[in-house]
Coordinates of C-alpha atoms in Angstrom, one line a residue:
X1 CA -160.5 72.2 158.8
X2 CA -157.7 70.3 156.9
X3 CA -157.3 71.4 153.3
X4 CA -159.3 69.1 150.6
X5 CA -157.2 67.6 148.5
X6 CA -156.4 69.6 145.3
X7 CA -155.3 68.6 141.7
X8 CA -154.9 71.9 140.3
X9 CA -155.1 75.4 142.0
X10 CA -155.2 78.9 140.7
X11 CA -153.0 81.3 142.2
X12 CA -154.8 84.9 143.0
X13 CA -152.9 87.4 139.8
X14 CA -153.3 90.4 142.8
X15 CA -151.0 88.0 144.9
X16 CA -148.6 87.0 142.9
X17 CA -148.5 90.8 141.5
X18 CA -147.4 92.1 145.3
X19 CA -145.2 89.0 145.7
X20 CA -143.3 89.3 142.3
X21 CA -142.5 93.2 143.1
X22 CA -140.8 92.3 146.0
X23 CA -138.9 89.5 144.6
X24 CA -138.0 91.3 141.5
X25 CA -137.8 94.9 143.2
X26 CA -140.2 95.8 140.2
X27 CA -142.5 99.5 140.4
X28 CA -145.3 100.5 138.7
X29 CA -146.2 97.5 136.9
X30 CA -149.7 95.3 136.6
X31 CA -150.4 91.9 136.4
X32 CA -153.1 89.6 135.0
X33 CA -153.8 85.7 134.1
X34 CA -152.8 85.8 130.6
X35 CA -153.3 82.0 129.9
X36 CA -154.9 79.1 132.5
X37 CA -153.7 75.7 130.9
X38 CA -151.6 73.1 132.0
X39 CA -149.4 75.5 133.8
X40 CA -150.6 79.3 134.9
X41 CA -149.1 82.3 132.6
X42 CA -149.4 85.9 134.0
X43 CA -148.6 89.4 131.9
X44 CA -147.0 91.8 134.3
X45 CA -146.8 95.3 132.4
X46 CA -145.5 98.5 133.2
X47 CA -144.8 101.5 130.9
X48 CA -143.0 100.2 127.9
X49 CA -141.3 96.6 129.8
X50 CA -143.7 93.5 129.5
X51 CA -142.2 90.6 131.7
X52 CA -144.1 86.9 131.6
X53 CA -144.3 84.5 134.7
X54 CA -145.1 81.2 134.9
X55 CA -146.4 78.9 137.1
X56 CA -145.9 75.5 136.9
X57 CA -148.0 71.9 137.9
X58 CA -146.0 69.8 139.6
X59 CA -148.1 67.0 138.2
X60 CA -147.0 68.6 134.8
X61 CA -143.0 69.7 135.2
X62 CA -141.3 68.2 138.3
X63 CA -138.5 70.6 140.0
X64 CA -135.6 69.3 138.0
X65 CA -137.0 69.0 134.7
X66 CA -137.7 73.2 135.0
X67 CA -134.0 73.4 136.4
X68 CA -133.5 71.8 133.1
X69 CA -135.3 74.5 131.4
X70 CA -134.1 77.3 132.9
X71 CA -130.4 75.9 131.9
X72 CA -131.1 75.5 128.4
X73 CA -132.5 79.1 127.9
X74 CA -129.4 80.4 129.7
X75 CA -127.4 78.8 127.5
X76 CA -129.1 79.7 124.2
X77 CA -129.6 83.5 125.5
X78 CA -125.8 83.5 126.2
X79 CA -125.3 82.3 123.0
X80 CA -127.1 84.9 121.2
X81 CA -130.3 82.7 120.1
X82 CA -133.4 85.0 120.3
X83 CA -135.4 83.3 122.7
X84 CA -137.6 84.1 126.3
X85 CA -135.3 83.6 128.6
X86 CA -135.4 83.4 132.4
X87 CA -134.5 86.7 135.0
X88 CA -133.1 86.3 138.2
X89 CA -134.6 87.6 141.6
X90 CA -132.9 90.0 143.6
X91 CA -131.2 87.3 145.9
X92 CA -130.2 85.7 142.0
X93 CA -132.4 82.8 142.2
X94 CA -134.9 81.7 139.2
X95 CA -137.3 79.7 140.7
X96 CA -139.6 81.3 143.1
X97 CA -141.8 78.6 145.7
X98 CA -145.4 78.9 146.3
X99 CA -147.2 76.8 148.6
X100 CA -150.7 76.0 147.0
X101 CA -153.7 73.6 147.8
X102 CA -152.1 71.2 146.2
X103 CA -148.7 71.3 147.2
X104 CA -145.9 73.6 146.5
X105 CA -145.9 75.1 142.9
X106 CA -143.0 76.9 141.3
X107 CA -142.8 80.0 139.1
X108 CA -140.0 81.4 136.9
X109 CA -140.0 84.7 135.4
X110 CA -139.6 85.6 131.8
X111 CA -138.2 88.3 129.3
X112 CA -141.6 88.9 127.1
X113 CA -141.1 87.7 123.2
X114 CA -141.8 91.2 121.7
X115 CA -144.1 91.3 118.6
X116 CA -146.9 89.2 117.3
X117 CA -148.0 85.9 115.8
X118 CA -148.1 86.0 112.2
X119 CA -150.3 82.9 111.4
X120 CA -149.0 83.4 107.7
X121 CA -145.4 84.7 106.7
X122 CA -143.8 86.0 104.1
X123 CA -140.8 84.9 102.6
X124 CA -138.4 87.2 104.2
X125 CA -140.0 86.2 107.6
X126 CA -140.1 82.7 107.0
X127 CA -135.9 83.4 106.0
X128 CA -135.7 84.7 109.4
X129 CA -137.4 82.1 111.2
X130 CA -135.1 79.1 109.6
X131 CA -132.2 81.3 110.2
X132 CA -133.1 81.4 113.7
X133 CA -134.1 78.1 114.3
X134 CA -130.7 76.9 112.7
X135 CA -129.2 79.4 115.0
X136 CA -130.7 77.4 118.3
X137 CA -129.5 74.4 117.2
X138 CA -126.1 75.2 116.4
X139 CA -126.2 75.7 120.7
X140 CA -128.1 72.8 121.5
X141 CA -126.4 70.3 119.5
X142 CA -124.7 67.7 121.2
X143 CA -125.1 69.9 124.2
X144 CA -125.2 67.8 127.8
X145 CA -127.9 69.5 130.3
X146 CA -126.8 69.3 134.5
X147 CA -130.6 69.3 134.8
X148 CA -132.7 66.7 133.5
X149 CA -135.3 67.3 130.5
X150 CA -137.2 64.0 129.0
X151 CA -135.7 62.8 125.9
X152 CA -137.2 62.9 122.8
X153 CA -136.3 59.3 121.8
X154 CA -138.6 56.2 120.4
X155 CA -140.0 55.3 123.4
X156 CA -141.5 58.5 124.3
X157 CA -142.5 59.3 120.8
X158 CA -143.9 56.2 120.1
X159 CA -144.3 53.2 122.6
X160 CA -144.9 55.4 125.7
X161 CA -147.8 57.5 123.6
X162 CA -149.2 54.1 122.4
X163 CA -149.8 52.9 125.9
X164 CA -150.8 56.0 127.7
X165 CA -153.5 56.8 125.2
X166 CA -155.4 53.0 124.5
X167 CA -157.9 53.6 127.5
X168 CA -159.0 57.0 125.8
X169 CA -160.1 54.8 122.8
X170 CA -162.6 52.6 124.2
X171 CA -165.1 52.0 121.8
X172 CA -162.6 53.4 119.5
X173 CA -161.1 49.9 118.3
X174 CA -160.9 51.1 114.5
X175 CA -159.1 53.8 115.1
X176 CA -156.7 52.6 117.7
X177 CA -155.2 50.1 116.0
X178 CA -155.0 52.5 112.9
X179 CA -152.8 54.9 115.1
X180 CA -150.7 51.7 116.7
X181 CA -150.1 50.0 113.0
X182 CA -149.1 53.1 111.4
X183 CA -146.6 54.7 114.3
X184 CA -145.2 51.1 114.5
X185 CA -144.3 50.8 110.8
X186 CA -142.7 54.7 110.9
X187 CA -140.9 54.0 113.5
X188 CA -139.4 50.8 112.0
X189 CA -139.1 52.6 108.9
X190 CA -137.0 55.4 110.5
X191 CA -134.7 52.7 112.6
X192 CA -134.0 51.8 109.5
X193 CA -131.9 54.9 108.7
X194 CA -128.6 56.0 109.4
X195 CA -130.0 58.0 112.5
X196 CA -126.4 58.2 113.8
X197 CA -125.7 60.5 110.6
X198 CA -128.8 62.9 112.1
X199 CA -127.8 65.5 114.4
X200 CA -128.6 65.6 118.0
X201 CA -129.7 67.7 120.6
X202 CA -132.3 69.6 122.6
X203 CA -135.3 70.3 120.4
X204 CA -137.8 73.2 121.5
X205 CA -140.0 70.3 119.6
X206 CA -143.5 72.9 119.5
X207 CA -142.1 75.0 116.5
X208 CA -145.4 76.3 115.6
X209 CA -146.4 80.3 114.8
X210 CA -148.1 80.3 118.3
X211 CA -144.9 79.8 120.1
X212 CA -142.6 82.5 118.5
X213 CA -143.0 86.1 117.8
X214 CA -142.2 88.6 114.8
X215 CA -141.6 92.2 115.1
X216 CA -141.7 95.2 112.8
X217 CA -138.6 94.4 112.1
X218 CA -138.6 91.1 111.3
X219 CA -136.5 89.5 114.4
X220 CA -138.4 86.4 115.5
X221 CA -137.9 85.9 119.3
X222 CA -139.0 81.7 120.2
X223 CA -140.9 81.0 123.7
X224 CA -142.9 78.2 125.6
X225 CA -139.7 75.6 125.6
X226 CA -142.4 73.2 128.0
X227 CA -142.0 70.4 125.8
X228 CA -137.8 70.7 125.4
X229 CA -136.3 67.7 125.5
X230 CA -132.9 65.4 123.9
X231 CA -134.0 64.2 120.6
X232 CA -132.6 64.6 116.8
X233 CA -132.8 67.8 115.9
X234 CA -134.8 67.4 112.5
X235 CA -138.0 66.7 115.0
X236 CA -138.1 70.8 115.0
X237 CA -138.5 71.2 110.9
X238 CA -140.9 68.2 111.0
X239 CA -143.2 70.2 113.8
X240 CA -143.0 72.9 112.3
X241 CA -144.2 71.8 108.9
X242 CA -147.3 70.7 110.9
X243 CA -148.1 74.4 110.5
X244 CA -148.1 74.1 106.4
X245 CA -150.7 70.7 106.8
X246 CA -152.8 72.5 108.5
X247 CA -153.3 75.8 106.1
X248 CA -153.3 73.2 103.3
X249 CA -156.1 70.9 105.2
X250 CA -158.2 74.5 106.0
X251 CA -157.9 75.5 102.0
X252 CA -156.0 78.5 102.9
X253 CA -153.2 77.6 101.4
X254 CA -152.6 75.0 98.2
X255 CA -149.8 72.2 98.6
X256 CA -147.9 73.7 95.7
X257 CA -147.6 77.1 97.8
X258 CA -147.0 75.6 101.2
X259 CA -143.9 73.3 99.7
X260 CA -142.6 76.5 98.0
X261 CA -143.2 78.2 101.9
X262 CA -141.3 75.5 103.5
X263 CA -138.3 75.5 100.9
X264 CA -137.6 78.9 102.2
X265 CA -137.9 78.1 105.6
X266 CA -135.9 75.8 104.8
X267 CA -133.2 77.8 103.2
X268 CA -133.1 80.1 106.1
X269 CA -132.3 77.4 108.1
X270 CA -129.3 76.0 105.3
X271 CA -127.9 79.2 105.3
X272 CA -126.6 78.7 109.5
X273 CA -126.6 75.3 109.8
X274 CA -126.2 71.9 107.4
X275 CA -129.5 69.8 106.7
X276 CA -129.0 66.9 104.7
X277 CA -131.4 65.3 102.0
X278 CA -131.9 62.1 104.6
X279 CA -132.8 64.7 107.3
X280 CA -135.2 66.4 105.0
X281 CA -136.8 63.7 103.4
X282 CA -137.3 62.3 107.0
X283 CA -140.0 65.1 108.1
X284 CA -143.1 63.5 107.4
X285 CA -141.9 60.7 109.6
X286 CA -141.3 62.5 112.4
X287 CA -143.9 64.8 111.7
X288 CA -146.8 61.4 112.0
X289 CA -145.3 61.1 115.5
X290 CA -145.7 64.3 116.5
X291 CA -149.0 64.5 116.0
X292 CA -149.2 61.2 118.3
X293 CA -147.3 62.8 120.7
X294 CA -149.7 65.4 121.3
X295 CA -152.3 63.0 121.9
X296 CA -150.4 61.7 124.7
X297 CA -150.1 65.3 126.1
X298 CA -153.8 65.1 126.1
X299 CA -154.3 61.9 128.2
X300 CA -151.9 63.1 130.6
X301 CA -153.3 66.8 131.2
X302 CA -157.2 65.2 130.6
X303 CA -158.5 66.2 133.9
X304 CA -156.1 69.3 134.5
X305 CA -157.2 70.9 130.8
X306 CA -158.3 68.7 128.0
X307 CA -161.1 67.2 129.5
X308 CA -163.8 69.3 127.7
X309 CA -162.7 68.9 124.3
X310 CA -161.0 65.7 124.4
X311 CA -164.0 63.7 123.6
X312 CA -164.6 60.6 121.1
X313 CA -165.6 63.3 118.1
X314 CA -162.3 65.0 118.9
X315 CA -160.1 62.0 118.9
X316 CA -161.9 60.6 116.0
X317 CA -161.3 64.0 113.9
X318 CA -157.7 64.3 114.7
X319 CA -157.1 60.7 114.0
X320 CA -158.6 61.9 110.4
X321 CA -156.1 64.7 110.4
X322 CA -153.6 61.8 110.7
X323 CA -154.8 59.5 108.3
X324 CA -154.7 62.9 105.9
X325 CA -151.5 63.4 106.9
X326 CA -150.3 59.7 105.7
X327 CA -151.9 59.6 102.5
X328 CA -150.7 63.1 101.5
X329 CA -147.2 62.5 103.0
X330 CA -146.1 59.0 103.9
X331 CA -147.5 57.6 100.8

């Protein structure tokens, strides 16, 4: 019997355990499903070394754009930035080939971000986490890929997110055209700045707690580079400010405190590399597209993962999150 056609498979942990050992000439370890989303992570452990692999939907990342990926994290890991990066099999090849229901489905193997998420940070961490950020930066700007990763520009930030996302809000008139007024007139007012006086380069453009780790000793280490692409650089501080909205929005934090947060992020981040008061003043901008963005990220992964919350209530709550967002920061 032919094989039913097949959107998205999951790949049996025991397999890929025994498959991975070989490959990687790795003893004594484990592995389990860490994280089923729109791409498969696995935890392989064994005494005190913690490796993670991931497997990626070809619907989701084609071959070249995790080529891409793989390149840039070689490049920031030889360039001292604290990040996951990639490990090579025993043959010296990163991507490893499996061939699924639905077609063939790569993986790529990771160093494992040691420490935790710290959902709220204090000053010497947050110092730390600019620092770093700054640090990444410093290696990706104006940096040329072989590989292809999708750029960051207007058109995917913007016009692209616009279109994708208008059949999700049928019956949702009010609040579409809300979302299509208000990205048009940010990105007209953001053409109209000297954007060729903002630096340029590959953003990691998900800067958020849940994709970096702290230790005991305060080194941050960043991972999950899924969304990487070739866009100004000040897209990173403006995602990452997301994180102060939100603790302000869920009262657990006061405006007051999370500017005063973000100005020492922010100094971290002066310290390695300039920032300049156009940048800076900039982020909310960028920030309102972000937020867009990721409502594109739903429509496109709706039937591979966001299809049981992504529901009218949920689009109508987050486009409250964005009208928040406007009158608090776009004024």
């Amino acid at each position: 019997m032919a094989i039913f056609p097949t959107r998205y498979s999951l790949l049996s942990a025991s397999a890929v355990h025994e498959y991975l050992q070989e490959r990687y000439l790795l003893d004594d370890t484990t592995c389990r499903l860490l994280i089923h989303n729109v791409s498969d992570t696995y935890l392989l452990e064994g005494g005190t070394t913690r490796y993670i692999f991931k497997i990626y939907r070809d619907a989701h990342r084609k071959v070249e754009e995790i080529n891409g990926e793989v390149e840039l994290l070689n490049t920031l890991h030889a360039g001292g930035a604290s990040v996951s990066y990639p490990l090579p099999d025993k043959d010296g090849g990163y991507l490893q080939a499996f061939q699924a229901a639905e077609g063939i489905r790569y993986g790529v193997l990771f160093t494992y971000a040691e420490g935790q998420v710290y959902p709220a940070m204090n000053d010497e961490q947050l110092l730390q986490v600019g620092n770093a950020m700054a640090h990444i930066h410093n290696l990706t700007a104006g940096l040329r890929l072989k590989h292809h990763r999708k750029p960051l520009d207007f058109e995917a930030l913007v016009d692209a997110p616009l279109r994708i996302i208008a059949p999700a809000f049928s019956g949702l008139a009010t609040e579409y055209r809300y979302l299509h007024e208000t990205a048009t007139r940010v990105k007209r007012g953001l053409q109209a700045l000297e954007l060729s006086a903002f630096s340029h380069g590959y953003c990691h453009y998900d800067f958020l707690p849940k994709n970096f780790h702290l230790d005991t000793n305060g080194k941050v280490t960043f991972f999950d580079f899924d969304f990487a692409g070739e866009g100004y650089l000040v897209n990173d501080l403006a995602s990452f400010y997301v994180h102060f909205f939100l603790d302000v929005m869920h009262k657990k934090l006061t405006q007051q405190e999370a500017d005063r947060q973000f100005a020492v992020f922010v100094k971290g981040y002066r310290e390695r590399r300039p920032l300049s008061e156009a940048e800076r003043a900039s982020i909310p901008y960028w920030g309102f597209l972000f937020w867009l963005f990721y409502f594109r990220f739903y429509c496109e992964n709706f039937e591979d993962w966001s299809n049981f919350f992504f529901t009218p209530r949920f689009i109508k709550d987050r486009v409250g999150w964005m009208k928040t967002w406007e009158e608090w920061y776009l004024g």
